[in-house]
C-alpha cells in the first residue's frame, strides 16, 4: 500500500523545523504577500530560502502559497515572488487566480502548479479542466466525502493524460461555506477572504429565524475542526496522493502534535500494524488539543450532525486585525435606489433569483439584453410555462450553480442537456471550472458562454484564459473597487459585465441550517411554498436571508 504525502503548514522557521521533526513529508508556507493567511506570520524572502535549504537537506518538499486573487496592479509583484521561489528551489506553487497561473506558466516553463481549494473543484470534470490549464495537482473542496474523493482519483487516472495528483484535507479548521465562493467577510467588513483577509463572520453569534420564530441561536454557523482519522484508512487505500493538515495560524505545539498523530497513523495503516486501541488513543490526543471540538465534517459517508460548535463555551479569542479597506455600500431591503450616470449604450443583464407564479415577467422592459435564471429554477415544478414565455421573449441564459459534487455531476450535466432541448436558451453562465466541459460538449451548437462572478475576474490575464476556453463575455469580481475594475477593463480581451445592483449571495453552504446536518434529509423545508421567511439575525438590525434548496 502506497503512503500518501503528509502535507503540513508552517508559519515560520521554528514551526517548520518542528513539523519536519515530527514526520511531515512536505510543508506549505507563504511570503508576506498574496497568501490566504495574510493576518498570520509569514516568511521573508531570506527566511523562505533558509527554510527551503533546511527542508531539502532532510528530504522534505516545500510548496509556496500564492493562493489569493491578484489585482491588475499586483501581477508583476506576484510573478516576481514566484520567480524568486523557483530560483531558490521551491517544489511547487499553490494558486487560486487563473490569470496568475497563466502568467507563471508563460514565464517559468516547467513550473509545478497546484490548484488551491479556493478554486472550488469538486468533481472529476473540474480536475480535467485543471490539467488543460497546466496544473499537476488539485486540492479538492472540503464538501466532498471520502468516497467521492476516491472516485475522483480513480476517474482522473483514466481521463487525464498526465498524472494529476489529488490532495484532500484531513485535519484542521473548516469553512462552513464553499471556500473561494464566500463573500461574507468582504461585504460585512470590507476584508476579503479571497485576498487572504477573512475576518470570519461565521464565528459570530446569530439567531436563526423563520418569520418571528427562533429556530436556533449563538454559534449557528461556526464549525468545529475537521478530524479525518476515521476516514484515513479509506483514503489511503483509495490511492489519494496527498493528505493536508490545515493550521498556519496555530502554534508549534498544536501543529507538532497533530503531525505526530497522523504520521503514526499513516505509517501504521500502511504497514498493517494499526490496532483499534491505538486509534482510540490517537483520537484522544487530538481532542485534548482542540478547544473547538472535532468533527468528521463532510469526509464521512454517514450524515454528520456535529459540525457546529454547540455553544460559546468553545470560544477562542479572535484578535482584531485591520485589513485592507475597500468601498462597500450597504443597502436596506426597503430602500429604493435610483441608478444614474450609466451610459445609454451599455447592455443590461438581469438575474432572476426566483420565479414567482404571480408575476408577469413579460412586462419586463425590452431594454434588457439578457435574462439569467439559476439552474435550480429550471428543475423546479410549477414554473415551466413561465420559463417558456421568458425564453421566447428574451435572450435567456441558464445560470449554473457555484459547485457540483462528484456524486451528482453526471446527473446535473445530463439535466443541462435536457434543459437545452426543452427551452430556447441563448447561452449558459458558467460558475465553476468543471462547467467548462459544457463548452466542449456544445462547441458546435449556437450557444454562448459567459463566466459568472464565481470565476473571479480580478485581472486582465484571467480574461485571456477565459477567452481561450470559449468564453465570450466575463463578469468582474464582486470584490473590486471601481478603480481596480477600470484597470481590468482597459486591458481585457473580453467584453465585461459588472454587477451594479441586487442582493449578492454571500455564502453557499452544504450544511443545512434547518436540519442541522451536512446532508439533505428530505425534510421539505426548502420546497414548501409560502411566505415564511428564513434568515440569520445579527444584533438588532442586520439580517441575512436564507434560501434553502435541495442538494
Coordinates of N, CA and C in Angstrom, one line a residue, residues 259-476:
X259 N 0.6 16.6 13.6 CA 1.5 15.9 12.7 C 2.0 14.6 13.2
X260 N 2.3 14.5 14.5 CA 2.8 13.3 15.1 C 1.7 12.2 15.0
X261 N 0.5 12.6 15.3 CA -0.6 11.6 15.3 C -0.8 11.1 13.9
X262 N -0.9 12.0 12.9 CA -1.2 11.5 11.5 C 0.0 10.7 10.9
X263 N 1.2 11.1 11.3 CA 2.4 10.4 10.8 C 2.3 8.9 11.3
X264 N 2.0 8.8 12.6 CA 2.0 7.4 13.2 C 0.8 6.6 12.6
X265 N -0.3 7.3 12.4 CA -1.5 6.6 11.8 C -1.2 6.1 10.4
X266 N -0.7 7.0 9.6 CA -0.4 6.7 8.2 C 0.6 5.5 8.1
X267 N 1.6 5.6 8.9 CA 2.6 4.5 8.9 C 2.0 3.2 9.4
X268 N 1.1 3.3 10.4 CA 0.5 2.1 11.0 C -0.4 1.4 10.0
X269 N -1.2 2.2 9.3 CA -2.1 1.7 8.3 C -1.4 1.0 7.1
X270 N -0.3 1.7 6.7 CA 0.3 1.2 5.5 C 1.2 -0.1 5.8
X271 N 1.7 -0.2 7.1 CA 2.5 -1.4 7.4 C 1.6 -2.5 8.1
X272 N 0.3 -2.2 8.3 CA -0.6 -3.2 8.8 C -0.6 -3.4 10.3
X273 N 0.0 -2.4 11.0 CA 0.2 -2.6 12.5 C -0.9 -1.8 13.3
X274 N -1.8 -1.1 12.6 CA -2.8 -0.3 13.3 C -3.8 -1.2 14.1
X275 N -4.0 -0.8 15.4 CA -4.9 -1.6 16.2 C -6.0 -0.6 16.7
X276 N -7.2 -1.1 17.1 CA -8.3 -0.3 17.5 C -7.9 0.6 18.7
X277 N -7.2 0.0 19.7 CA -6.9 0.7 20.9 C -5.9 1.9 20.6
X278 N -5.0 1.6 19.6 CA -4.1 2.7 19.2 C -4.9 3.9 18.6
X279 N -5.9 3.5 17.7 CA -6.7 4.6 17.1 C -7.4 5.4 18.1
X280 N -8.0 4.7 19.2 CA -8.7 5.4 20.2 C -7.8 6.4 20.9
X281 N -6.5 6.0 21.2 CA -5.5 6.8 21.8 C -5.2 8.0 21.0
X282 N -5.1 7.8 19.7 CA -4.8 9.0 18.8 C -5.9 10.0 18.8
X283 N -7.1 9.5 18.8 CA -8.3 10.4 18.8 C -8.3 11.2 20.1
X284 N -8.0 10.6 21.2 CA -8.0 11.3 22.5 C -6.9 12.4 22.5
X285 N -5.7 12.1 21.9 CA -4.7 13.1 21.8 C -5.1 14.3 21.0
X286 N -5.8 14.1 19.9 CA -6.3 15.2 19.1 C -7.4 16.0 19.8
X287 N -8.3 15.3 20.4 CA -9.4 16.0 21.1 C -8.8 16.9 22.3
X288 N -7.7 16.4 22.9 CA -7.2 17.2 24.0 C -6.6 18.5 23.6
X289 N -6.3 18.7 22.4 CA -5.7 20.0 21.9 C -6.6 20.8 21.1
X290 N -7.9 20.4 21.1 CA -8.9 21.0 20.1 C -10.0 21.7 20.9
X291 N -9.8 22.9 21.3 CA -10.9 23.6 22.1 C -12.2 23.8 21.3
X292 N -12.1 23.8 20.0 CA -13.3 24.0 19.2 C -14.1 22.7 19.1
X293 N -13.5 21.6 19.5 CA -14.2 20.3 19.3 C -13.8 19.8 17.9
X294 N -14.1 18.5 17.7 CA -13.8 17.8 16.4 C -15.0 17.3 15.7
X295 N -14.9 17.2 14.4 CA -16.0 16.6 13.6 C -15.4 15.9 12.4
X296 N -16.1 14.9 11.9 CA -15.7 14.3 10.6 C -16.0 15.3 9.4
X297 N -16.8 16.3 9.7 CA -17.2 17.2 8.6 C -17.9 16.4 7.5
X298 N -17.5 16.7 6.3 CA -18.1 16.0 5.2 C -17.4 14.8 4.7
X299 N -16.3 14.5 5.4 CA -15.4 13.4 5.0 C -16.1 12.0 5.1
X300 N -16.9 11.9 6.2 CA -17.6 10.6 6.5 C -18.7 10.3 5.5
X301 N -18.9 9.0 5.3 CA -20.0 8.6 4.4 C -21.4 8.8 5.1
X302 N -21.4 8.7 6.4 CA -22.7 8.9 7.2 C -22.9 10.4 7.3
X303 N -24.2 10.7 7.6 CA -24.6 12.1 7.9 C -23.9 12.6 9.1
X304 N -23.4 13.8 9.0 CA -22.7 14.5 10.2 C -23.7 15.5 10.8
X305 N -23.9 15.3 12.1 CA -24.8 16.1 12.9 C -24.0 16.9 13.9
X306 N -22.7 16.9 13.9 CA -21.9 17.5 14.9 C -20.9 18.6 14.3
X307 N -21.2 19.1 13.2 CA -20.3 20.1 12.5 C -20.2 21.4 13.2
X308 N -21.3 21.8 13.9 CA -21.3 23.1 14.5 C -21.0 23.1 16.0
X309 N -20.2 24.0 16.5 CA -20.0 24.2 17.9 C -21.3 24.4 18.6
X310 N -21.5 23.8 19.7 CA -22.9 23.8 20.3 C -23.1 25.2 21.0
X311 N -22.1 25.7 21.6 CA -22.3 27.0 22.3 C -21.0 27.7 22.4
X312 N -21.0 28.9 23.1 CA -19.8 29.8 23.1 C -18.8 29.3 24.1
X313 N -19.0 28.1 24.7 CA -18.0 27.6 25.7 C -16.7 27.3 25.0
X314 N -16.8 27.0 23.7 CA -15.6 26.7 22.9 C -14.9 27.9 22.3
X315 N -15.4 29.0 22.7 CA -14.9 30.3 22.1 C -13.4 30.4 22.3
X316 N -12.8 31.0 21.2 CA -11.4 31.3 21.3 C -11.3 32.8 21.0
X317 N -10.2 33.4 21.5 CA -10.1 34.9 21.3 C -9.7 35.1 19.9
X318 N -10.4 36.1 19.3 CA -10.0 36.5 17.9 C -9.4 37.9 18.0
X319 N -8.2 37.9 17.5 CA -7.5 39.2 17.6 C -8.1 40.2 16.5
X320 N -8.3 41.4 16.9 CA -8.8 42.4 15.9 C -7.7 42.9 15.1
X321 N -7.8 42.6 13.8 CA -6.7 43.0 12.9 C -7.2 43.9 11.8
X322 N -6.5 44.9 11.5 CA -7.0 45.8 10.4 C -6.6 45.3 9.1
X323 N -7.6 45.1 8.2 CA -7.3 44.6 6.9 C -7.4 45.7 5.8
X324 N -7.1 45.3 4.6 CA -7.2 46.3 3.5 C -8.6 46.7 3.3
X325 N -8.8 48.0 3.2 CA -10.2 48.5 3.1 C -10.6 48.8 1.6
X326 N -11.8 48.5 1.4 CA -12.3 48.9 0.0 C -13.7 49.4 0.2
X327 N -14.2 50.0 -0.9 CA -15.5 50.6 -0.8 C -16.6 49.6 -0.7
X328 N -17.5 49.8 0.2 CA -18.6 48.8 0.4 C -19.9 49.6 0.8
X329 N -20.9 49.4 0.0 CA -22.1 50.2 0.2 C -23.2 49.2 0.7
X330 N -23.8 49.5 1.9 CA -24.9 48.7 2.4 C -26.2 49.3 2.0
X331 N -27.1 48.5 1.5 CA -28.4 48.9 1.0 C -29.5 48.2 1.8
X332 N -30.4 48.9 2.4 CA -31.5 48.2 3.1 C -32.5 47.7 2.1
X333 N -33.1 46.5 2.4 CA -34.0 45.9 1.5 C -35.2 46.8 1.2
X334 N -35.5 47.7 2.1 CA -36.7 48.6 2.0 C -36.4 49.8 1.2
X335 N -35.2 50.1 0.9 CA -34.8 51.3 0.2 C -34.9 51.1 -1.3
X336 N -35.3 52.2 -2.0 CA -35.4 52.1 -3.5 C -34.2 53.0 -3.9
X337 N -33.4 52.4 -4.8 CA -32.1 53.0 -5.3 C -32.3 53.5 -6.7
X338 N -32.0 54.7 -7.0 CA -32.1 55.2 -8.4 C -30.7 55.2 -8.9
X339 N -30.5 54.5 -10.0 CA -29.2 54.4 -10.7 C -29.1 55.5 -11.7
X340 N -28.1 56.3 -11.7 CA -27.9 57.4 -12.7 C -26.5 57.4 -13.2
X341 N -26.3 58.1 -14.2 CA -24.9 58.3 -14.8 C -24.5 57.1 -15.6
X342 N -25.4 56.1 -16.0 CA -25.0 55.0 -16.7 C -25.2 55.3 -18.2
X343 N -24.2 55.1 -19.0 CA -24.3 55.4 -20.4 C -25.4 54.6 -21.1
X344 N -26.1 55.2 -22.0 CA -27.3 54.5 -22.6 C -26.9 53.4 -23.5
X345 N -25.6 53.3 -23.9 CA -25.2 52.3 -24.8 C -24.8 51.0 -24.1
X346 N -24.9 51.0 -22.8 CA -24.5 49.8 -22.0 C -25.6 48.8 -22.0
X347 N -25.2 47.5 -22.1 CA -26.2 46.5 -22.1 C -26.6 46.1 -20.7
X348 N -27.8 45.7 -20.5 CA -28.3 45.4 -19.2 C -28.7 43.9 -19.1
X349 N -28.1 43.2 -18.1 CA -28.5 41.8 -17.8 C -29.2 41.8 -16.5
X350 N -30.1 40.9 -16.3 CA -30.9 40.8 -15.1 C -30.9 39.3 -14.7
X351 N -30.6 39.1 -13.4 CA -30.6 37.8 -12.8 C -31.9 37.6 -12.0
X352 N -32.8 36.7 -12.4 CA -34.0 36.4 -11.6 C -33.7 35.3 -10.6
X353 N -33.5 35.6 -9.4 CA -33.1 34.6 -8.4 C -34.1 33.5 -8.2
X354 N -35.4 34.0 -8.2 CA -36.5 33.0 -8.0 C -37.7 33.5 -8.8
X355 N -38.3 32.6 -9.5 CA -39.5 32.9 -10.3 C -40.8 32.7 -9.4
X356 N -41.7 33.7 -9.5 CA -42.9 33.7 -8.7 C -44.1 33.5 -9.7
X357 N -45.0 32.6 -9.4 CA -46.1 32.3 -10.4 C -47.0 33.5 -10.6
X358 N -47.1 34.4 -9.6 CA -48.0 35.5 -9.7 C -47.4 36.7 -10.5
X359 N -46.2 36.7 -10.9 CA -45.5 37.8 -11.6 C -45.7 37.7 -13.1
X360 N -45.8 38.8 -13.7 CA -45.9 38.9 -15.2 C -44.5 39.3 -15.7
X361 N -43.7 38.4 -16.0 CA -42.3 38.7 -16.4 C -42.3 39.3 -17.9
X362 N -43.3 39.1 -18.6 CA -43.4 39.6 -20.0 C -43.5 41.1 -20.0
X363 N -43.8 41.7 -18.9 CA -43.8 43.2 -18.8 C -42.4 43.8 -18.6
X364 N -41.4 43.0 -18.4 CA -40.1 43.5 -18.3 C -39.7 44.3 -19.5
X365 N -38.9 45.4 -19.3 CA -38.6 46.3 -20.3 C -37.7 45.6 -21.4
X366 N -38.0 45.9 -22.7 CA -37.2 45.4 -23.8 C -35.8 45.9 -23.8
X367 N -35.5 46.8 -23.0 CA -34.1 47.3 -22.9 C -33.1 46.3 -22.3
X368 N -33.7 45.3 -21.7 CA -32.9 44.2 -21.0 C -32.3 43.4 -22.1
X369 N -31.0 43.2 -22.1 CA -30.3 42.5 -23.1 C -30.3 41.0 -22.8
X370 N -30.1 40.6 -21.6 CA -30.1 39.2 -21.2 C -30.8 38.9 -19.9
X371 N -31.5 37.8 -19.8 CA -32.1 37.3 -18.6 C -31.3 36.1 -18.1
X372 N -30.8 36.1 -16.9 CA -30.2 35.0 -16.3 C -31.1 34.3 -15.3
X373 N -31.2 33.0 -15.4 CA -32.1 32.2 -14.5 C -31.3 31.1 -13.9
X374 N -31.3 30.9 -12.5 CA -30.5 29.9 -11.9 C -30.9 28.5 -12.3
X375 N -30.0 27.6 -12.3 CA -30.2 26.1 -12.6 C -31.4 25.6 -11.8
X376 N -31.4 25.9 -10.5 CA -32.5 25.3 -9.7 C -33.9 25.7 -10.1
X377 N -34.0 26.8 -10.8 CA -35.4 27.2 -11.2 C -35.8 26.4 -12.4
X378 N -34.9 25.9 -13.2 CA -35.2 25.1 -14.4 C -35.7 23.7 -14.0
X379 N -35.3 23.3 -12.8 CA -35.7 21.9 -12.4 C -36.8 22.0 -11.3
X380 N -37.4 23.2 -11.0 CA -38.4 23.3 -10.0 C -39.8 23.1 -10.7
X381 N -40.7 22.5 -10.0 CA -42.0 22.2 -10.5 C -42.8 23.5 -10.5
X382 N -43.7 23.7 -11.4 CA -44.7 24.8 -11.4 C -44.3 26.0 -12.1
X383 N -43.1 26.1 -12.7 CA -42.7 27.3 -13.3 C -42.3 27.1 -14.8
X384 N -42.7 26.0 -15.3 CA -42.3 25.6 -16.7 C -42.8 26.6 -17.7
X385 N -44.1 27.0 -17.6 CA -44.7 27.9 -18.5 C -44.1 29.3 -18.4
X386 N -43.8 29.7 -17.2 CA -43.1 31.0 -17.1 C -41.8 31.0 -17.8
X387 N -41.0 29.9 -17.6 CA -39.7 29.8 -18.3 C -39.9 29.8 -19.8
X388 N -40.8 29.1 -20.3 CA -41.0 29.0 -21.8 C -41.3 30.4 -22.3
X389 N -42.2 31.2 -21.6 CA -42.5 32.5 -22.0 C -41.3 33.5 -22.0
X390 N -40.5 33.4 -20.9 CA -39.4 34.3 -20.8 C -38.4 34.0 -21.9
X391 N -38.2 32.7 -22.2 CA -37.2 32.3 -23.2 C -37.6 32.7 -24.6
X392 N -39.0 32.8 -24.8 CA -39.5 33.2 -26.1 C -39.2 34.7 -26.3
X393 N -39.3 35.5 -25.2 CA -39.3 37.0 -25.4 C -37.9 37.6 -25.2
X394 N -37.0 36.9 -24.4 CA -35.7 37.5 -24.1 C -34.6 36.5 -24.4
X395 N -33.4 37.0 -24.6 CA -32.2 36.2 -24.7 C -31.9 35.6 -23.2
X396 N -32.2 34.4 -23.0 CA -32.2 33.8 -21.7 C -31.0 32.8 -21.5
X397 N -30.4 32.9 -20.4 CA -29.2 32.1 -20.1 C -29.5 31.3 -18.8
X398 N -29.0 30.0 -18.9 CA -29.0 29.1 -17.7 C -27.8 29.5 -16.9
X399 N -28.1 29.8 -15.6 CA -27.0 30.2 -14.7 C -26.7 29.0 -13.8
X400 N -25.4 28.5 -14.0 CA -25.0 27.3 -13.3 C -24.7 27.5 -11.8
X401 N -24.9 26.5 -11.0 CA -24.6 26.6 -9.5 C -23.1 26.7 -9.3
X402 N -22.7 27.3 -8.1 CA -21.2 27.5 -7.9 C -20.4 26.3 -7.7
X403 N -21.1 25.1 -7.3 CA -20.3 23.9 -7.1 C -21.3 22.7 -7.4
X404 N -20.7 21.7 -8.1 CA -21.5 20.4 -8.3 C -20.6 19.3 -7.8
X405 N -21.1 18.5 -6.8 CA -20.3 17.5 -6.2 C -20.2 16.3 -7.2
X406 N -19.1 15.5 -6.9 CA -18.8 14.3 -7.7 C -20.0 13.4 -7.8
X407 N -20.7 13.2 -6.7 CA -21.8 12.2 -6.6 C -23.0 12.5 -7.6
X408 N -23.2 13.8 -7.9 CA -24.3 14.1 -8.8 C -23.9 14.9 -10.1
X409 N -22.6 14.9 -10.4 CA -22.2 15.8 -11.5 C -22.7 15.2 -12.8
X410 N -22.8 13.9 -13.0 CA -23.3 13.3 -14.2 C -24.8 13.6 -14.4
X411 N -25.5 13.5 -13.3 CA -26.9 13.8 -13.3 C -27.2 15.3 -13.6
X412 N -26.4 16.2 -13.0 CA -26.6 17.6 -13.3 C -26.3 18.0 -14.7
X413 N -25.2 17.5 -15.3 CA -24.8 17.9 -16.6 C -25.8 17.2 -17.6
X414 N -26.3 16.0 -17.3 CA -27.3 15.4 -18.2 C -28.6 16.3 -18.1
X415 N -28.9 16.9 -17.0 CA -30.1 17.7 -16.9 C -29.9 19.0 -17.7
X416 N -28.6 19.5 -17.8 CA -28.4 20.7 -18.6 C -28.8 20.4 -20.0
X417 N -28.4 19.2 -20.5 CA -28.8 18.8 -21.9 C -30.3 18.7 -22.1
X418 N -31.0 18.2 -21.1 CA -32.5 18.2 -21.1 C -33.1 19.6 -21.1
X419 N -32.5 20.5 -20.3 CA -33.0 21.9 -20.3 C -32.8 22.6 -21.6
X420 N -31.6 22.3 -22.3 CA -31.3 23.0 -23.6 C -32.3 22.5 -24.6
X421 N -32.7 21.2 -24.5 CA -33.6 20.6 -25.5 C -35.1 21.2 -25.3
X422 N -35.4 21.5 -24.1 CA -36.8 21.9 -23.7 C -37.0 23.4 -23.9
X423 N -36.0 24.2 -23.6 CA -36.1 25.6 -23.7 C -35.2 26.3 -24.7
X424 N -35.7 27.4 -25.3 CA -34.9 28.1 -26.3 C -34.0 29.0 -25.6
X425 N -32.8 28.5 -25.2 CA -31.8 29.3 -24.5 C -30.8 29.9 -25.4
X426 N -30.4 31.1 -25.0 CA -29.3 31.8 -25.8 C -27.9 31.3 -25.3
X427 N -27.8 30.9 -24.1 CA -26.5 30.5 -23.6 C -26.5 30.0 -22.2
X428 N -25.3 29.9 -21.6 CA -25.1 29.4 -20.3 C -24.1 30.2 -19.5
X429 N -24.4 30.6 -18.3 CA -23.4 31.3 -17.4 C -22.7 30.2 -16.6
X430 N -21.4 30.2 -16.7 CA -20.6 29.2 -16.0 C -20.1 29.7 -14.7
X431 N -20.2 28.9 -13.7 CA -19.8 29.3 -12.3 C -18.7 28.6 -11.7
X432 N -18.2 27.5 -12.3 CA -17.2 26.7 -11.8 C -16.3 26.1 -12.9
X433 N -15.1 25.8 -12.6 CA -14.2 25.3 -13.7 C -14.8 24.0 -14.3
X434 N -15.5 23.2 -13.6 CA -16.0 22.0 -14.1 C -17.0 22.3 -15.2
X435 N -17.7 23.4 -15.2 CA -18.7 23.8 -16.2 C -18.1 23.9 -17.6
X436 N -16.8 24.1 -17.7 CA -16.2 24.3 -19.0 C -16.3 23.0 -19.8
X437 N -16.6 21.9 -19.2 CA -16.9 20.7 -20.0 C -18.1 20.9 -21.0
X438 N -19.0 21.8 -20.6 CA -20.1 22.2 -21.4 C -19.7 22.9 -22.7
X439 N -18.6 23.7 -22.6 CA -18.1 24.4 -23.8 C -17.7 23.4 -24.8
X440 N -17.0 22.3 -24.3 CA -16.5 21.3 -25.2 C -17.7 20.5 -25.8
X441 N -18.7 20.2 -25.0 CA -19.8 19.4 -25.5 C -20.7 20.1 -26.5
X442 N -20.8 21.4 -26.3 CA -21.7 22.2 -27.2 C -21.0 23.2 -28.1
X443 N -19.8 22.9 -28.4 CA -19.0 23.8 -29.2 C -19.5 24.0 -30.6
X444 N -20.3 22.9 -31.1 CA -20.8 23.0 -32.4 C -22.3 23.5 -32.4
X445 N -22.8 23.9 -31.2 CA -24.1 24.4 -31.1 C -24.1 25.9 -31.1
X446 N -25.2 26.5 -31.3 CA -25.3 28.0 -31.3 C -25.6 28.4 -29.8
X447 N -24.6 28.3 -29.0 CA -24.8 28.6 -27.5 C -23.6 29.5 -27.1
X448 N -24.0 30.6 -26.4 CA -23.0 31.5 -25.9 C -22.6 31.1 -24.5
X449 N -21.4 31.3 -24.1 CA -20.9 31.0 -22.8 C -20.3 32.3 -22.1
X450 N -20.9 32.6 -20.9 CA -20.4 33.7 -20.1 C -19.9 33.2 -18.8
X451 N -18.8 33.8 -18.3 CA -18.3 33.5 -17.0 C -19.0 34.3 -15.9
X452 N -19.5 33.7 -14.9 CA -20.2 34.4 -13.8 C -19.2 34.9 -12.8
X453 N -19.7 35.6 -11.8 CA -18.8 36.2 -10.8 C -18.1 35.2 -9.9
X454 N -18.5 34.0 -9.9 CA -17.8 33.0 -9.1 C -16.5 32.6 -9.7
X455 N -16.3 33.0 -10.9 CA -15.0 32.6 -11.6 C -14.0 33.8 -11.5
X456 N -14.3 34.8 -10.7 CA -13.3 35.8 -10.2 C -12.4 36.4 -11.2
X457 N -13.0 37.3 -12.0 CA -12.1 38.1 -12.9 C -11.6 39.4 -12.1
X458 N -10.4 39.3 -11.6 CA -9.8 40.4 -10.9 C -8.6 41.0 -11.6
X459 N -8.2 40.4 -12.7 CA -7.2 41.0 -13.6 C -7.4 40.5 -15.0
X460 N -6.7 41.2 -15.9 CA -7.0 41.0 -17.4 C -6.5 39.7 -17.9
X461 N -5.5 39.1 -17.2 CA -5.0 37.8 -17.6 C -6.0 36.7 -17.4
X462 N -6.9 36.9 -16.5 CA -8.0 35.9 -16.3 C -8.8 35.9 -17.6
X463 N -9.1 37.1 -18.2 CA -9.9 37.2 -19.4 C -9.2 36.5 -20.5
X464 N -7.9 36.5 -20.6 CA -7.2 35.8 -21.6 C -7.4 34.3 -21.5
X465 N -7.3 33.8 -20.3 CA -7.6 32.4 -20.0 C -9.0 32.0 -20.4
X466 N -10.0 32.8 -20.0 CA -11.4 32.5 -20.3 C -11.7 32.6 -21.8
X467 N -11.1 33.6 -22.5 CA -11.3 33.6 -23.9 C -10.8 32.4 -24.6
X468 N -9.6 32.0 -24.2 CA -9.1 30.8 -24.8 C -9.9 29.5 -24.6
X469 N -10.7 29.5 -23.5 CA -11.5 28.4 -23.2 C -13.0 28.5 -23.7
X470 N -13.2 29.6 -24.5 CA -14.5 29.7 -25.2 C -15.5 30.6 -24.6
X471 N -15.1 31.5 -23.7 CA -16.0 32.5 -23.1 C -16.1 33.7 -24.0
X472 N -17.3 34.3 -24.1 CA -17.5 35.4 -25.0 C -17.7 36.7 -24.2
X473 N -18.0 36.5 -22.9 CA -18.3 37.7 -22.0 C -18.0 37.3 -20.6
X474 N -17.3 38.1 -19.8 CA -16.9 37.8 -18.4 C -17.5 38.7 -17.4
X475 N -17.7 38.3 -16.2 CA -18.2 39.1 -15.1 C -17.1 39.5 -14.2
X476 N -16.9 40.7 -13.9 CA -15.9 41.2 -13.0 C -16.2 40.7 -11.5

